[in-house]
């Protein structure tokens, strides 16, 4: 039982990370129509930057990562992806995959392919004991900070006029233009938020198995089945999808260890099941809190 | 040919506008028209005449549809807005109500209206006053402020779309087929509202397929066909003009025309 | 125009992949190009011979994507899973059962096509992004299965693959006849080219059939195609099956040439490479798909040559970082994909058309 609770806790922590990554995909997709397959690489690069700078101070690492992500997002969006607006889906997918390949190559040049450090920083390696259950402090931090970020994001969408502009743009692009909403701003803000979410996700993912490595790209891609499971486009959907994937991964690796790496494919299998039963995702019909 | 005796100093002036889309040929060639400040001007024409393209070119939405202005000039109160961004055009005081209403379906009525306030400076009292004015104009929206716009009826959505545009405090309001798909009673109400808006000093460019309605409330009218302005003149004259009747009205049953049009749209 | 029609054969080489010209000059130009390309491995170094084989084999898989994406407009991130399915079918039949190439090569294609039909329940109902994510799921599930299914795949360590034996002769053994020698690589190259030629002709003919026109219909207007009577679900299924079939045949040849197969090699990067081939070649162009395969396959070797001149590029992969040939090659082909999409969406096919047009203009002005 303790083991189960412990794994569930870990799964929820990982689920939070997937919710953050998934929201990064959704923000950009809803505002600019670009489904950014390079987002997992943004997550990985953030983790590498923070891991490299942890000896000089965790805060510096996060700051530098934020600046780098902002610069990267601006370069990608202004120089490349804006020119592809209105082109077919495979063009956008392939362009972002091309960026992803380049990003991975650059990381391999800078840091090699071996795992590098960890990003836990001040989160520490200790555990919090609640009864017989040992909860790692990293997990506590991940869940707390993620919930705070999600709450801030929710308030931003519901209470500020920029949030309203973003929701309007996601709801009906042309009507938003006709209302005088400045799409450049909407897109810049969306990419910016996606960048912040990528940094947070990178730090958490690099602290969670205590390893920053090129595998993070495939790990971060797990946010895709999470999005499909939760249904594209709602905060609640992203959280539910992320939690499902996090729990599947952790419980799968805990209880199905004898089947090799089966936990890695569980989210995808679950996604295929959801698609078979409910093509719009679990939350697809539920369109409240859309972003 | 349009008469050019109307002064272009105040209001909207379109001069020799030639527009095309990247995917195809030209949709407008050498279109010129003026919408003098304070008036209601009607632009009528059959499906495919280029009415919506003209509005897109004026309001800055053409780029979003892969369209290009090849030639010509658009000025609003004397300032050139040719090819300007949609948000810049709205800030200059031109608001457009899109064809088919196009409310934000997942936002509440209140939020739909507040998107219109996005371009205003943070002048809360003015914004609040406008908000109240609009709710006075469209009483039905006041009861629905918290509802999601997607659940409103067609007529309510049209009122919301007009109200939303008014929230940007425009000097010129452009309406693209506000009567489309609405019951006659609602259409009457909308035309009453349009006249009321105009009476408060907002210039109106009304684009309609329903020429009879448009010429009834407009002071001046243009007939667009095949991407060119075929006729222009005082609305009362145009309504009685046999050439216009021959060219455009053709004695056809309007509702039949509209049904065909709707069918074409769903096919796309 | 006269000067163009009577152009010397040398110019025809440049004009190869351009628009078809009329009459026998066009056919002659084509034959000269093809013969020239076929002769390349006879005079090149062993490294380039290997590149030529990999390029020809990859081109077969790229043709599958050409059908799927170029003709039918569907996106697949799971192509390498189908290549693997063909590869392991061939290993099982060829290496474990000892069956000859006449059996394992076509069966690899058929089995892979059948595996491709697994996507059908989803392909029929989903479009665009969702379908792309489903193909990604297929890829990851397949990757796991290859790891798990060690009876056939050898597990994560991999296993040896079947040789190509024709008339009792192992194709990878060198043939020496007096002063002439045909290396194993050269022989394998000609086998791959023969299969590629059949595959290319089949793909070209497919695009001219009713099915091919149905593909074009679902590519251009998915929803409308259904309205006008094109059986959208069946067309998508057919496209996925054909693409997987091509992938399977390529996979059978690939593992045979490699002489081994490891589960790790069938990853997302490989799928992206195949996609890069058709993008760089120019989506929708059959010759572009082949040219793109050559381009992407040749990049590492080109970078190796560059590394000999430019200091600071290590020729051996290093786990600790630094600029090495393999990562630089990856970087370059990612860059090529992005550049093509932004600057010349018609890829190599588009560029060569421009070159041909420029050459013609020049010829005309000189005439």
mmCIF file of C-alpha atoms in Angstrom, chain A residues 58-223:
data_model
loop_
_atom_site.group_PDB
_atom_site.id
_atom_site.type_symbol
_atom_site.label_atom_id
_atom_site.label_comp_id
_atom_site.label_asym_id
_atom_site.label_seq_id
_atom_site.Cartn_x
_atom_site.Cartn_y
_atom_site.Cartn_z
ATOM 1 C CA UNK A 58 20.154 27.447 -9.521
ATOM 2 C CA UNK A 59 18.482 30.821 -9.934
ATOM 3 C CA UNK A 60 21.031 31.926 -12.504
ATOM 4 C CA UNK A 61 20.447 28.737 -14.424
ATOM 5 C CA UNK A 62 16.700 29.290 -14.559
ATOM 6 C CA UNK A 63 17.173 32.919 -15.537
ATOM 7 C CA UNK A 64 19.587 32.090 -18.356
ATOM 8 C CA UNK A 65 17.299 29.284 -19.529
ATOM 9 C CA UNK A 66 14.343 31.684 -19.632
ATOM 10 C CA UNK A 67 16.306 34.219 -21.650
ATOM 11 C CA UNK A 68 17.562 31.532 -24.035
ATOM 12 C CA UNK A 69 14.072 30.070 -24.521
ATOM 13 C CA UNK A 70 12.663 33.511 -25.231
ATOM 14 C CA UNK A 71 15.390 34.150 -27.792
ATOM 15 C CA UNK A 72 14.930 30.717 -29.352
ATOM 16 C CA UNK A 73 11.167 31.080 -29.568
ATOM 17 C CA UNK A 74 11.458 34.515 -31.149
ATOM 18 C CA UNK A 75 13.979 33.270 -33.712
ATOM 19 C CA UNK A 76 11.879 30.215 -34.587
ATOM 20 C CA UNK A 77 8.643 32.136 -34.795
ATOM 21 C CA UNK A 78 9.723 35.364 -36.497
ATOM 22 C CA UNK A 79 12.257 33.925 -38.907
ATOM 23 C CA UNK A 80 10.849 30.552 -39.831
ATOM 24 C CA UNK A 81 7.385 29.620 -38.691
ATOM 25 C CA UNK A 82 5.684 32.883 -39.590
ATOM 26 C CA UNK A 83 6.587 32.260 -43.222
ATOM 27 C CA UNK A 84 4.837 28.925 -43.098
ATOM 28 C CA UNK A 85 1.496 30.339 -41.934
ATOM 29 C CA UNK A 86 -1.377 28.913 -43.895
ATOM 30 C CA UNK A 87 0.648 26.048 -45.399
ATOM 31 C CA UNK A 88 -0.429 22.455 -45.002
ATOM 32 C CA UNK A 89 -0.051 20.524 -41.790
ATOM 33 C CA UNK A 90 2.856 18.318 -42.853
ATOM 34 C CA UNK A 91 4.857 21.406 -43.781
ATOM 35 C CA UNK A 92 4.543 22.812 -40.279
ATOM 36 C CA UNK A 93 5.137 19.422 -38.662
ATOM 37 C CA UNK A 94 8.221 18.823 -40.782
ATOM 38 C CA UNK A 95 9.626 22.307 -40.271
ATOM 39 C CA UNK A 96 9.359 21.944 -36.503
ATOM 40 C CA UNK A 97 10.765 18.412 -36.693
ATOM 41 C CA UNK A 98 13.654 19.844 -38.713
ATOM 42 C CA UNK A 99 14.221 22.385 -35.955
ATOM 43 C CA UNK A 100 14.033 19.555 -33.451
ATOM 44 C CA UNK A 101 16.737 17.591 -35.301
ATOM 45 C CA UNK A 102 18.946 20.686 -35.408
ATOM 46 C CA UNK A 103 18.339 21.407 -31.742
ATOM 47 C CA UNK A 104 19.275 17.870 -30.730
ATOM 48 C CA UNK A 105 22.425 18.046 -32.838
ATOM 49 C CA UNK A 106 23.431 21.337 -31.254
ATOM 50 C CA UNK A 107 22.891 19.888 -27.775
ATOM 51 C CA UNK A 108 24.998 16.868 -28.722
ATOM 52 C CA UNK A 109 27.778 19.226 -29.853
ATOM 53 C CA UNK A 110 27.619 21.280 -26.690
ATOM 54 C CA UNK A 111 27.137 18.588 -24.075
ATOM 55 C CA UNK A 112 27.538 15.202 -25.754
ATOM 56 C CA UNK A 113 25.108 12.314 -25.567
ATOM 57 C CA UNK A 114 25.899 11.075 -22.073
ATOM 58 C CA UNK A 115 23.616 12.051 -19.200
ATOM 59 C CA UNK A 116 24.669 15.297 -17.573
ATOM 60 C CA UNK A 117 23.941 16.213 -13.997
ATOM 61 C CA UNK A 118 20.571 17.002 -12.612
ATOM 62 C CA UNK A 119 18.468 20.103 -12.156
ATOM 63 C CA UNK A 120 17.085 19.542 -8.699
ATOM 64 C CA UNK A 121 19.081 22.454 -7.200
ATOM 65 C CA UNK A 122 17.422 23.738 -4.035
ATOM 66 C CA UNK A 123 14.697 21.113 -4.280
ATOM 67 C CA UNK A 124 17.258 18.746 -2.801
ATOM 68 C CA UNK A 125 17.369 14.996 -2.658
ATOM 69 C CA UNK A 126 15.697 14.475 0.682
ATOM 70 C CA UNK A 127 12.397 12.812 1.333
ATOM 71 C CA UNK A 128 9.368 13.891 3.289
ATOM 72 C CA UNK A 129 8.027 11.086 5.450
ATOM 73 C CA UNK A 130 4.281 10.944 5.868
ATOM 74 C CA UNK A 131 3.477 7.827 7.886
ATOM 75 C CA UNK A 132 5.208 5.005 6.081
ATOM 76 C CA UNK A 133 5.268 6.848 2.765
ATOM 77 C CA UNK A 134 8.458 8.515 1.612
ATOM 78 C CA UNK A 135 7.720 11.484 -0.624
ATOM 79 C CA UNK A 136 10.773 12.966 -2.344
ATOM 80 C CA UNK A 137 11.067 16.708 -1.888
ATOM 81 C CA UNK A 138 11.485 17.126 -5.627
ATOM 82 C CA UNK A 139 8.001 15.701 -6.088
ATOM 83 C CA UNK A 140 6.554 18.029 -3.473
ATOM 84 C CA UNK A 141 8.184 20.993 -5.183
ATOM 85 C CA UNK A 142 7.095 19.887 -8.645
ATOM 86 C CA UNK A 143 3.462 19.528 -7.619
ATOM 87 C CA UNK A 144 3.403 22.785 -5.664
ATOM 88 C CA UNK A 145 5.114 24.934 -8.272
ATOM 89 C CA UNK A 146 3.100 23.366 -11.106
ATOM 90 C CA UNK A 147 -0.168 24.030 -9.334
ATOM 91 C CA UNK A 148 0.888 27.616 -8.695
ATOM 92 C CA UNK A 149 1.854 28.043 -12.356
ATOM 93 C CA UNK A 150 -1.442 26.549 -13.507
ATOM 94 C CA UNK A 151 -3.385 28.797 -11.127
ATOM 95 C CA UNK A 152 -1.517 31.864 -12.351
ATOM 96 C CA UNK A 153 -2.194 30.820 -15.924
ATOM 97 C CA UNK A 154 -5.874 30.328 -15.140
ATOM 98 C CA UNK A 155 -6.133 33.770 -13.573
ATOM 99 C CA UNK A 156 -4.261 35.283 -16.494
ATOM 100 C CA UNK A 157 -6.753 33.787 -18.947
ATOM 101 C CA UNK A 158 -9.840 34.626 -16.926
ATOM 102 C CA UNK A 159 -9.003 37.952 -15.374
ATOM 103 C CA UNK A 160 -6.710 39.942 -17.652
ATOM 104 C CA UNK A 161 -7.465 41.554 -20.968
ATOM 105 C CA UNK A 162 -4.443 39.888 -22.589
ATOM 106 C CA UNK A 163 -5.756 36.570 -21.368
ATOM 107 C CA UNK A 164 -9.107 37.402 -22.875
ATOM 108 C CA UNK A 165 -7.408 38.372 -26.121
ATOM 109 C CA UNK A 166 -5.611 35.014 -26.197
ATOM 110 C CA UNK A 167 -8.807 33.095 -25.569
ATOM 111 C CA UNK A 168 -10.612 35.093 -28.218
ATOM 112 C CA UNK A 169 -7.835 34.461 -30.728
ATOM 113 C CA UNK A 170 -7.946 30.747 -29.991
ATOM 114 C CA UNK A 171 -11.732 30.673 -30.243
ATOM 115 C CA UNK A 172 -12.106 32.475 -33.569
ATOM 116 C CA UNK A 173 -9.027 33.759 -35.316
ATOM 117 C CA UNK A 174 -10.657 36.030 -37.865
ATOM 118 C CA UNK A 175 -13.162 37.523 -35.448
ATOM 119 C CA UNK A 176 -10.279 38.330 -33.124
ATOM 120 C CA UNK A 177 -8.523 40.131 -35.969
ATOM 121 C CA UNK A 178 -11.701 42.010 -36.806
ATOM 122 C CA UNK A 179 -12.001 43.091 -33.167
ATOM 123 C CA UNK A 180 -8.637 44.765 -33.466
ATOM 124 C CA UNK A 181 -6.788 42.264 -31.307
ATOM 125 C CA UNK A 182 -3.121 42.520 -32.158
ATOM 126 C CA UNK A 183 -2.173 39.021 -33.277
ATOM 127 C CA UNK A 184 1.559 39.737 -33.139
ATOM 128 C CA UNK A 185 1.196 40.418 -29.439
ATOM 129 C CA UNK A 186 -1.016 37.408 -28.928
ATOM 130 C CA UNK A 187 1.542 35.189 -30.626
ATOM 131 C CA UNK A 188 4.504 36.717 -28.861
ATOM 132 C CA UNK A 189 2.816 36.271 -25.492
ATOM 133 C CA UNK A 190 1.818 32.686 -26.314
ATOM 134 C CA UNK A 191 5.341 31.765 -27.382
ATOM 135 C CA UNK A 192 6.663 33.474 -24.293
ATOM 136 C CA UNK A 193 4.360 31.517 -21.988
ATOM 137 C CA UNK A 194 5.238 28.311 -23.830
ATOM 138 C CA UNK A 195 8.915 29.141 -23.255
ATOM 139 C CA UNK A 196 8.377 29.673 -19.525
ATOM 140 C CA UNK A 197 6.456 26.405 -19.330
ATOM 141 C CA UNK A 198 9.268 24.655 -21.218
ATOM 142 C CA UNK A 199 11.830 25.901 -18.696
ATOM 143 C CA UNK A 200 9.694 24.773 -15.763
ATOM 144 C CA UNK A 201 9.096 21.402 -17.385
ATOM 145 C CA UNK A 202 12.788 21.056 -18.222
ATOM 146 C CA UNK A 203 13.861 21.761 -14.655
ATOM 147 C CA UNK A 204 11.304 19.311 -13.266
ATOM 148 C CA UNK A 205 11.984 16.591 -15.810
ATOM 149 C CA UNK A 206 15.715 16.926 -15.172
ATOM 150 C CA UNK A 207 15.160 16.655 -11.426
ATOM 151 C CA UNK A 208 12.672 13.851 -11.498
ATOM 152 C CA UNK A 209 14.796 10.902 -12.560
ATOM 153 C CA UNK A 210 17.793 13.062 -11.573
ATOM 154 C CA UNK A 211 19.181 12.939 -15.054
ATOM 155 C CA UNK A 212 19.510 15.346 -17.922
ATOM 156 C CA UNK A 213 19.982 13.408 -21.140
ATOM 157 C CA UNK A 214 19.024 13.383 -24.825
ATOM 158 C CA UNK A 215 16.252 10.877 -23.968
ATOM 159 C CA UNK A 216 14.289 13.809 -22.587
ATOM 160 C CA UNK A 217 13.014 14.581 -26.065
ATOM 161 C CA UNK A 218 11.178 11.257 -26.306
ATOM 162 C CA UNK A 219 10.049 11.598 -22.702
ATOM 163 C CA UNK A 220 8.641 15.060 -23.365
ATOM 164 C CA UNK A 221 6.864 13.765 -26.471
ATOM 165 C CA UNK A 222 4.713 11.814 -24.003
ATOM 166 C CA UNK A 223 2.795 15.066 -23.647
#
